[in-house]
Coordinates of C-alpha atoms in Angstrom, one line a residue:
M1 CA 0.0 0.0 0.0
L2 CA 1.3 3.4 -1.0
R3 CA 2.2 5.8 1.9
K4 CA 0.0 8.9 2.1
K5 CA 1.9 11.9 0.8
S6 CA 1.1 15.5 0.1
A7 CA 0.3 16.7 -3.3
Q8 CA 3.5 18.6 -3.5
D9 CA 5.6 15.6 -2.6
A10 CA 3.9 13.6 -5.4
L11 CA 5.5 15.8 -8.0
L12 CA 9.0 16.1 -6.6
L13 CA 11.8 13.5 -6.8
S14 CA 15.2 13.1 -5.3
P15 CA 18.0 13.8 -7.9
E16 CA 20.2 11.3 -6.1
N17 CA 17.6 8.5 -6.5
P18 CA 14.8 9.1 -9.0
S19 CA 12.9 6.1 -7.6
L20 CA 12.3 7.9 -4.3
Y21 CA 10.0 10.7 -3.4
V22 CA 11.5 13.5 -1.3
Q23 CA 9.8 15.4 1.5
S24 CA 9.6 18.9 0.3
S25 CA 8.8 22.2 2.1
Y26 CA 8.7 24.0 -1.2
D27 CA 6.1 26.8 -1.1
S28 CA 3.4 25.5 -3.5
H29 CA 1.2 28.5 -2.7
V30 CA 3.3 30.9 -4.8
S31 CA 0.8 32.3 -7.3
I32 CA 1.8 32.5 -11.0
E33 CA -1.3 34.2 -12.4
D34 CA -0.4 36.5 -15.3
D35 CA -1.3 34.5 -18.4
S36 CA -0.1 37.4 -20.6
S37 CA 3.5 36.3 -20.0
V38 CA 2.9 32.6 -20.8
E39 CA 5.4 31.5 -23.4
L40 CA 4.4 27.9 -23.7
R41 CA 1.2 25.9 -23.0
L42 CA 0.8 22.2 -23.4
T43 CA -1.2 19.3 -22.0
A44 CA 0.9 16.7 -20.1
S45 CA 0.4 13.9 -17.5
C46 CA 2.4 13.5 -14.4
G47 CA 2.0 10.7 -11.8
G48 CA -1.1 9.5 -13.6
V49 CA -2.7 13.0 -13.5
L50 CA -3.6 14.8 -16.7
G51 CA -3.1 18.6 -16.5
R52 CA -1.9 21.8 -18.1
V53 CA 1.8 22.9 -18.2
K54 CA 2.6 26.6 -18.5
V55 CA 6.1 28.0 -19.0
F56 CA 6.3 31.8 -18.5
E57 CA 8.7 34.3 -20.0
D58 CA 10.7 34.5 -16.7
A59 CA 11.0 30.7 -16.6
S60 CA 8.3 30.3 -14.0
F61 CA 6.6 26.9 -14.3
S62 CA 3.2 25.7 -13.3
F63 CA 1.3 22.4 -13.6
S64 CA -2.4 22.3 -12.8
P65 CA -4.8 19.3 -13.0
H66 CA -7.3 19.1 -15.7
E67 CA -10.2 21.5 -15.1
D68 CA -12.9 19.3 -16.8
P69 CA -15.3 18.3 -14.0
T70 CA -15.9 14.9 -15.7
F71 CA -12.2 14.1 -15.5
K72 CA -11.5 11.5 -12.8
P73 CA -8.0 10.8 -11.4
D74 CA -6.7 7.3 -11.6
L75 CA -5.9 5.0 -8.7
L76 CA -2.2 6.1 -8.6
Y77 CA -3.2 9.7 -8.2
Q78 CA -5.7 8.9 -5.5
C79 CA -3.2 6.7 -3.5
C80 CA -0.4 9.2 -3.7
C81 CA -2.4 12.4 -3.2
S82 CA -5.5 11.3 -1.3
G83 CA -7.6 13.0 -3.8
Q84 CA -6.0 16.5 -3.3
G85 CA -5.6 18.8 -6.3
I86 CA -2.0 19.0 -7.5
D87 CA -0.9 22.5 -8.3
L88 CA 2.9 22.7 -8.7
Q89 CA 4.2 26.3 -9.2
V90 CA 7.9 27.1 -9.3
P91 CA 9.1 30.7 -9.6
G92 CA 11.5 31.4 -12.4
Q93 CA 14.3 32.5 -10.2
D94 CA 14.6 28.9 -8.9
V95 CA 14.3 27.1 -12.3
V96 CA 17.6 26.1 -14.0
G97 CA 16.1 24.1 -16.9
A98 CA 14.8 20.7 -18.0
T99 CA 15.9 17.3 -19.3
V100 CA 14.2 15.2 -21.9
E101 CA 13.2 11.8 -20.5
G102 CA 12.3 8.8 -22.7
E103 CA 10.6 9.5 -26.0
Q104 CA 8.0 12.1 -25.0
G105 CA 8.7 13.2 -21.4
F106 CA 10.7 15.9 -19.6
K107 CA 11.7 16.7 -16.0
L108 CA 11.8 20.1 -14.5
W109 CA 15.0 20.9 -12.5
F110 CA 15.3 23.8 -10.0
C111 CA 17.3 24.9 -7.0
R112 CA 15.3 26.2 -4.1
L113 CA 16.3 27.9 -0.9
P114 CA 15.0 25.6 1.9
S115 CA 15.0 28.6 4.3
K116 CA 14.9 32.3 3.7
H117 CA 16.6 32.9 7.1
Q118 CA 20.0 31.3 6.5
S119 CA 23.0 33.5 7.3
K120 CA 24.9 31.7 4.5
P121 CA 22.1 30.6 2.1
V122 CA 22.6 27.5 0.1
R123 CA 20.3 26.1 -2.5
K124 CA 19.0 22.5 -2.8
L125 CA 18.7 20.8 -6.2
E126 CA 15.3 19.1 -6.9
C127 CA 13.5 17.7 -9.9
S128 CA 10.0 16.8 -10.8
Q129 CA 8.6 13.5 -11.8
V130 CA 8.5 13.0 -15.6
F131 CA 5.8 15.0 -17.4
Q132 CA 4.6 13.0 -20.4
T133 CA 3.7 15.1 -23.4
G134 CA 1.9 14.3 -26.6
S135 CA 5.1 14.0 -28.8
A136 CA 8.9 14.1 -28.8
D137 CA 8.7 17.5 -30.4
E138 CA 6.6 18.8 -27.5
A139 CA 9.0 17.5 -24.9
K140 CA 12.0 19.0 -26.7
R141 CA 10.2 22.3 -27.1
C142 CA 9.4 22.5 -23.4
Q143 CA 13.0 21.7 -22.5
V144 CA 14.5 24.4 -24.8
T145 CA 11.9 27.0 -23.7
L146 CA 12.8 26.4 -20.1
Q147 CA 16.5 26.5 -20.8
Q148 CA 16.3 29.7 -22.8
S149 CA 14.3 31.5 -20.2
A150 CA 16.1 30.2 -17.1
S151 CA 19.8 29.8 -18.1
W152 CA 20.5 31.2 -21.6
G153 CA 19.5 34.8 -21.0
R154 CA 16.7 34.3 -23.5
Q155 CA 19.2 33.8 -26.3
S156 CA 18.7 31.1 -29.0
Q157 CA 21.9 29.4 -28.1
P158 CA 23.3 28.1 -24.8
R159 CA 25.9 30.0 -22.8
R160 CA 29.4 28.8 -23.7
V161 CA 31.3 28.2 -20.4
T162 CA 35.0 27.5 -20.2
V163 CA 35.7 25.5 -17.1
I164 CA 39.3 25.2 -15.6
I165 CA 39.6 22.5 -13.0
N166 CA 42.5 22.5 -10.5
P167 CA 42.7 18.8 -9.4
K168 CA 45.2 19.6 -6.6
S169 CA 43.1 22.3 -5.0
G170 CA 41.8 22.0 -1.5
Q171 CA 41.9 18.4 -0.5
G172 CA 42.3 17.1 -4.1
R173 CA 38.6 16.6 -4.6
S174 CA 37.9 19.3 -7.2
K175 CA 37.5 17.0 -10.2
A176 CA 35.3 14.6 -8.3
M177 CA 33.1 17.4 -7.0
F178 CA 32.7 18.8 -10.5
Q179 CA 31.7 15.4 -11.8
S180 CA 29.3 14.7 -9.0
P181 CA 25.7 13.9 -10.0
D182 CA 24.3 17.2 -8.6
I183 CA 26.6 19.5 -10.5
Q184 CA 26.3 17.5 -13.7
N185 CA 22.5 17.4 -13.4
V186 CA 22.4 21.2 -13.0
F187 CA 24.6 21.9 -16.0
K188 CA 22.8 19.3 -18.1
A189 CA 19.4 20.7 -17.2
A190 CA 20.5 24.2 -18.0
G191 CA 21.9 23.0 -21.4
L192 CA 25.1 24.9 -21.0
S193 CA 27.9 24.3 -23.5
L194 CA 31.0 23.4 -21.5
S195 CA 34.6 23.4 -22.5
V196 CA 36.6 21.7 -19.7
W197 CA 40.3 22.1 -19.1
E198 CA 42.4 20.5 -16.3
T199 CA 45.5 22.1 -14.9
N200 CA 48.7 20.1 -14.4
R201 CA 51.2 22.6 -13.1
R202 CA 51.5 25.9 -11.3
G203 CA 50.6 28.8 -13.6
H204 CA 48.7 26.5 -16.1
A205 CA 45.4 28.3 -15.5
T206 CA 47.1 31.6 -16.6
E207 CA 48.4 30.0 -19.7
I208 CA 45.0 28.6 -20.6
V209 CA 43.2 31.9 -20.2
K210 CA 45.9 33.8 -22.2
Q211 CA 45.2 31.5 -25.1
L212 CA 41.4 31.6 -24.7
D213 CA 39.3 32.5 -27.8
L214 CA 37.1 35.2 -26.3
A215 CA 34.7 35.0 -29.3
A216 CA 33.9 31.4 -28.3
C217 CA 33.4 32.0 -24.6
D218 CA 30.6 33.7 -22.6
V219 CA 31.7 32.7 -19.0
L220 CA 34.9 31.6 -17.3
V221 CA 34.6 29.2 -14.4
T222 CA 37.4 27.9 -12.2
V223 CA 36.9 24.8 -10.1
G224 CA 39.3 25.1 -7.1
G225 CA 40.1 27.8 -4.6
D226 CA 41.2 31.4 -4.7
G227 CA 44.6 30.5 -6.0
T228 CA 43.1 29.2 -9.2
V229 CA 41.0 32.3 -9.6
H230 CA 44.1 34.4 -9.1
E231 CA 45.9 32.5 -11.8
A232 CA 43.0 32.9 -14.2
L233 CA 42.8 36.7 -13.5
Q234 CA 46.5 37.0 -14.4
G235 CA 45.7 35.4 -17.7
L236 CA 42.7 37.7 -18.4
L237 CA 44.5 41.0 -17.7
G238 CA 47.9 39.8 -19.0
R239 CA 46.6 39.6 -22.6
P240 CA 47.2 42.2 -25.2
D241 CA 43.4 42.5 -25.6
W242 CA 43.0 42.9 -21.8
Q243 CA 40.2 45.5 -22.3
E244 CA 38.0 43.0 -24.1
A245 CA 39.1 40.2 -21.8
A246 CA 38.1 42.2 -18.7
K247 CA 34.4 42.0 -20.0
L248 CA 34.3 38.2 -19.7
P249 CA 32.4 37.3 -16.5
F250 CA 34.2 34.9 -14.2
G251 CA 33.2 32.8 -11.2
M252 CA 34.1 29.7 -9.3
L253 CA 32.9 26.3 -8.1
P254 CA 34.3 26.5 -4.5
T255 CA 36.4 23.3 -3.9
G256 CA 39.5 25.0 -2.4
S257 CA 40.5 25.5 1.2
G258 CA 39.5 29.1 1.5
N259 CA 37.0 30.0 -1.2
A260 CA 36.9 33.7 -0.5
L261 CA 35.5 34.7 -3.9
A262 CA 32.6 32.3 -3.5
A263 CA 31.9 33.6 0.0
N264 CA 31.8 37.2 -1.3
T265 CA 29.5 36.3 -4.2
G266 CA 27.0 34.2 -2.2
M267 CA 28.2 30.8 -3.4
W268 CA 28.4 29.0 -0.1
D269 CA 28.5 25.6 -1.7
V270 CA 29.0 24.0 -5.1
V271 CA 25.3 23.5 -5.9
T272 CA 24.6 27.2 -5.2
A273 CA 27.6 28.1 -7.3
A274 CA 26.5 25.9 -10.2
Y275 CA 23.0 27.4 -10.0
A276 CA 24.5 31.0 -10.1
I277 CA 26.6 30.1 -13.1
C278 CA 23.5 28.9 -14.9
K279 CA 21.6 32.0 -14.1
G280 CA 24.5 34.2 -15.2
R281 CA 23.8 37.2 -12.9
T282 CA 26.9 39.4 -12.7
R283 CA 28.2 42.4 -10.7
S284 CA 31.2 44.6 -11.4
I285 CA 34.3 44.0 -9.2
D286 CA 37.3 46.2 -8.6
I287 CA 40.7 44.8 -9.5
V288 CA 44.0 45.9 -7.9
S289 CA 47.3 46.2 -9.7
M290 CA 50.2 45.2 -7.5
L291 CA 53.6 46.3 -8.8
Q292 CA 57.1 45.3 -7.7
P293 CA 59.4 47.4 -10.0
P294 CA 61.1 47.2 -12.3
S295 CA 58.9 44.7 -14.2
T296 CA 56.6 42.6 -12.0
R297 CA 52.9 43.2 -12.1
F298 CA 50.2 41.2 -10.4
Y299 CA 46.4 41.6 -10.5
S300 CA 44.4 41.0 -7.3
F301 CA 40.7 40.5 -6.6
L302 CA 40.9 39.8 -2.9
S303 CA 43.7 41.1 -0.5
L304 CA 47.3 41.9 0.2
N305 CA 48.3 40.5 3.6
F306 CA 51.2 41.2 5.9
G307 CA 51.8 39.9 9.4
L308 CA 49.4 37.8 11.3
I309 CA 47.0 36.9 8.4
S310 CA 50.0 35.9 6.2
N311 CA 51.5 33.7 8.9
L312 CA 48.3 31.9 9.7
D313 CA 47.8 31.2 6.0
I314 CA 51.2 30.3 4.7
G315 CA 52.4 29.0 8.1
T316 CA 49.6 26.4 8.1
E317 CA 50.1 25.0 4.6
N318 CA 50.7 21.6 6.1
L319 CA 47.2 21.7 7.6
R320 CA 45.2 22.4 4.5
W321 CA 43.6 19.0 4.9
M322 CA 41.7 20.5 7.9
G323 CA 39.8 23.0 5.8
N324 CA 38.7 26.2 7.5
L325 CA 39.7 24.8 10.9
R326 CA 43.4 25.4 10.0
V327 CA 42.7 29.2 9.9
T328 CA 41.2 29.1 13.4
L329 CA 44.2 27.2 14.8
G330 CA 46.7 29.4 12.9
A331 CA 45.0 32.5 14.3
I332 CA 45.2 31.2 17.9
Q333 CA 48.8 30.3 17.5
Q334 CA 49.7 33.8 16.1
I335 CA 47.8 35.6 18.9
L336 CA 49.6 33.5 21.6
Q337 CA 53.0 34.2 20.0
G338 CA 52.3 37.9 20.2
K339 CA 54.6 39.0 17.4
T340 CA 54.6 42.4 15.6
H341 CA 56.1 43.1 12.2
Q342 CA 57.8 46.3 11.0
A343 CA 56.9 48.1 7.7
H344 CA 56.7 51.5 6.0
I345 CA 53.2 52.1 4.7
A346 CA 52.0 55.1 2.6
V347 CA 48.4 55.4 1.6
L348 CA 46.2 57.6 -0.7
P349 CA 42.9 58.0 1.1
L350 CA 39.7 57.7 -1.0
A351 CA 38.8 61.3 -0.3
Q352 CA 42.0 62.5 -2.1
A353 CA 41.7 60.2 -5.1
D354 CA 39.5 62.3 -7.4
T355 CA 41.8 65.3 -7.0
M356 CA 44.8 63.2 -7.7
L357 CA 43.3 61.6 -10.8
Q358 CA 42.3 65.1 -12.2
D359 CA 45.8 66.4 -11.5
A360 CA 47.3 63.3 -13.2
A361 CA 45.1 63.9 -16.2
D362 CA 46.0 67.5 -16.4
D363 CA 49.7 66.7 -16.2
A364 CA 49.4 64.2 -19.0
G365 CA 47.4 66.6 -21.2
G366 CA 44.2 64.8 -20.5
D367 CA 45.6 61.3 -21.3
V368 CA 46.2 59.5 -18.0
E369 CA 47.4 56.4 -19.9
D370 CA 50.6 58.1 -21.0
S371 CA 52.3 57.4 -17.7
G372 CA 55.9 56.8 -16.7
L373 CA 55.2 53.2 -15.6
R374 CA 54.0 52.3 -19.1
G375 CA 57.5 51.7 -20.1
H376 CA 57.7 48.8 -17.6
H377 CA 54.1 47.8 -18.0
P378 CA 53.0 48.5 -21.6
E379 CA 50.0 46.2 -21.3
G380 CA 47.2 46.4 -18.8
P381 CA 45.2 49.2 -17.1
P382 CA 46.8 52.6 -16.6
L383 CA 48.3 53.6 -13.3
P384 CA 47.9 57.3 -12.9
L385 CA 48.1 57.4 -9.0
L386 CA 51.2 55.3 -8.7
D387 CA 52.8 57.1 -11.7
A388 CA 52.3 60.4 -9.9
F389 CA 53.7 59.0 -6.7
L390 CA 56.8 57.6 -8.4
S391 CA 57.4 60.8 -10.3
Q392 CA 58.0 62.6 -7.0
T393 CA 59.8 59.8 -5.0
S394 CA 62.6 57.4 -5.4
S395 CA 62.0 53.7 -6.2
S396 CA 64.8 52.7 -3.9
A397 CA 65.0 54.7 -0.7
W398 CA 61.8 55.3 1.3
P399 CA 60.7 59.0 0.9
T400 CA 61.3 61.3 3.8
Q401 CA 58.4 63.4 2.6
L402 CA 55.3 61.9 0.9
P403 CA 53.6 63.6 -2.1
D404 CA 50.6 65.8 -1.4
G405 CA 47.5 63.8 -0.5
W406 CA 49.4 60.7 0.7
E407 CA 49.6 59.7 4.4
S408 CA 51.8 57.5 6.5
V409 CA 50.4 54.7 8.7
H410 CA 52.0 55.7 11.9
G411 CA 53.2 53.3 14.5
A412 CA 53.7 50.7 11.8
A413 CA 54.8 47.9 14.2
L414 CA 51.9 45.8 13.2
Q415 CA 50.5 42.5 14.3
L416 CA 47.9 42.4 11.6
C417 CA 47.8 44.3 8.3
A418 CA 45.5 43.5 5.3
A419 CA 44.5 45.6 2.3
C420 CA 41.1 44.1 1.5
N421 CA 39.1 44.4 -1.7
L422 CA 36.3 42.1 -0.4
P423 CA 34.8 41.5 3.1
W424 CA 35.4 37.8 3.4
L425 CA 39.0 36.4 3.3
D426 CA 37.5 32.9 3.5
T427 CA 34.1 31.4 4.3
S428 CA 34.5 32.1 8.0
F429 CA 36.8 35.1 8.1
Q430 CA 34.9 38.4 7.5
L431 CA 37.9 40.7 8.2
A432 CA 36.6 43.8 6.3
P433 CA 32.8 43.8 6.7
D434 CA 32.5 47.3 5.3
A435 CA 34.4 46.6 2.1
E436 CA 32.4 46.5 -1.2
M437 CA 33.5 44.8 -4.3
D438 CA 32.9 47.8 -6.5
S439 CA 33.7 50.7 -4.2
G440 CA 36.8 51.8 -6.0
C441 CA 38.9 51.5 -2.8
L442 CA 40.6 49.0 -0.5
D443 CA 39.8 48.7 3.2
L444 CA 43.2 48.7 5.0
I445 CA 42.7 46.9 8.2
Y446 CA 45.5 47.0 10.8
T447 CA 46.3 46.5 14.4
G448 CA 49.1 47.0 16.8
L449 CA 50.1 44.3 19.3
A450 CA 47.1 42.9 21.0
G451 CA 47.1 41.3 24.4
K452 CA 46.4 37.6 24.3
L453 CA 42.8 37.9 25.6
E454 CA 42.1 40.9 23.4
G455 CA 43.5 39.1 20.4
L456 CA 41.5 36.0 21.0
Q457 CA 38.3 38.1 21.5
M458 CA 39.0 39.8 18.1
M459 CA 39.3 36.4 16.3
T460 CA 36.1 35.1 17.8
K461 CA 34.3 38.2 16.4
V462 CA 35.8 38.1 12.9
E463 CA 33.1 35.8 11.4
T464 CA 30.4 38.3 12.2
G465 CA 32.5 41.4 11.5
S466 CA 31.9 42.7 15.0
H467 CA 35.6 43.1 15.7
M468 CA 35.5 46.4 13.9
S469 CA 34.1 48.0 17.0
M470 CA 37.2 47.2 19.1
N471 CA 39.6 50.0 19.8
L472 CA 42.4 47.7 18.7
V473 CA 41.3 47.6 15.1
H474 CA 41.9 50.5 12.6
C475 CA 40.6 50.9 9.1
K476 CA 41.4 53.3 6.3
K477 CA 39.7 53.4 2.9
V478 CA 42.4 53.9 0.3
C479 CA 42.7 54.0 -3.5
A480 CA 46.4 53.3 -3.6
L481 CA 49.2 52.3 -1.2
V482 CA 52.9 51.5 -1.0
L483 CA 54.2 48.9 1.5
Q484 CA 57.8 48.4 2.3
P485 CA 58.4 45.4 4.6
I486 CA 61.3 45.9 7.1
S487 CA 61.3 43.0 9.6
T488 CA 61.5 39.3 8.8
G489 CA 59.4 36.5 10.1
T490 CA 56.4 37.0 7.8
W491 CA 55.3 37.0 4.2
L492 CA 53.6 39.2 1.7
V493 CA 50.5 37.2 0.5
L494 CA 48.4 38.2 -2.4
D495 CA 45.1 36.4 -2.9
G496 CA 46.5 33.5 -0.9
E497 CA 49.7 33.3 -2.9
T498 CA 53.1 34.5 -1.7
I499 CA 54.9 37.2 -3.7
P500 CA 58.5 38.5 -3.3
Y501 CA 59.1 40.0 0.1
E502 CA 60.0 43.5 -1.2
R503 CA 58.3 46.9 -1.7
V504 CA 54.9 46.6 -3.4
Y505 CA 52.8 49.4 -5.0
A506 CA 49.0 49.0 -5.2
E507 CA 46.3 50.9 -7.2
V508 CA 42.6 50.1 -7.5
H509 CA 40.9 49.9 -10.9
K510 CA 37.2 50.6 -10.2
S511 CA 34.7 48.1 -11.6
L512 CA 37.3 46.7 -14.1
C513 CA 35.9 43.2 -14.3
R514 CA 32.6 41.3 -13.8
V515 CA 32.0 38.4 -11.5
I516 CA 29.1 35.8 -11.3
V517 CA 27.0 36.3 -8.2
A518 CA 24.3 34.1 -6.6

């Protein structure tokens, strides 16, 4: 005898085991009423119930039972649903697409938010039972209509996605996670056109992206951690056609040990990230040029770290197998050691940037791209703020007097120093809660030496961002900075990767790139 189930459960199946029903708390009372936006109507049966399928322009989907009063549901329908009326309605924001099943059937696939009150919201993949249509053409038409509306941006062709997998990232599970049933089902249902690469050495992602045919790619996705994103970014902006390459949206499937970009874009797990990639919603993101003259230039999306953060990151490389717990243990170790690190730091506050940019444009006759640094960096975004700084200072000795508008960070015996472009440095470390990805500035967060108790209190508050209210913590919003390390015993770490331990110049490029967001 069949177990009594709700009408909603009768239409939903578990993607992991299509022979099992799943208990669903999906809100079946969401009303999709405006028939003027219906893009496709057809008659189909599901679970022995004959009804009407509607697909709307925004990818919303509804299935309602036959309205003919003489129509009588069969025994299967009565057993599963106890005679209740089935009315499945799925808002378009949750739909990712559909798959053709058998000769004349299709399944609806969608990713819902089980709770609207999650602090770190993750979506759950679900699918319907098979809807049987009147012909193979009808099933295919329904599939393509859903895919176009939900995941193709209403284009006639699917999005072309270049995927770069770092199999060494995190705990070495990146490839397996990408190939998992949930992720493959999402991409299959969305009908995306995937071109998959796998890295086999350090810097390989940079090489792949530098050779990428931009005309054959709509989205760039890395499967790994922040280091893989960093490599891909060097490839994008290291191309001769960097201005065109910067328009290519990028995102990640978070399989690394930190996954900061995912945290800052709302992709708290791989299913949520896959859903976001299908939906294709983007937001502009600032990128930071990091220079180490005479000829080294990096591009950063996340942060430049010096002191405590660098030590708990690089100093715990042997503990990457522990995931985020290694960050917590590393932080406790650093606080108990109570070390400070010496550096010269000069910053250009946000309030001074507009004036400086105008002055730089006037000095260049209106062309800010014709800067002295162009000789060392002929490719890539212009550097008017740093060019102005270097035109008035020496690239060897630290200046005794800073150019107008620049400020020193006084008392630079620092325990913690991080120039943050984004709030989260990993999924549990919200060091710069007031940072915004397209603000045009960095949040320079720094502290002097903390007492052991005070330092531990700060670390317990970092996940919520409440540490910013402590007197210990200082913040400056800056558009450019220069950092000259003095003492040893720490590293310069850029987006989770070490760079040479020497003077570094940084300048923000506002809204230079676009990133996929959930």
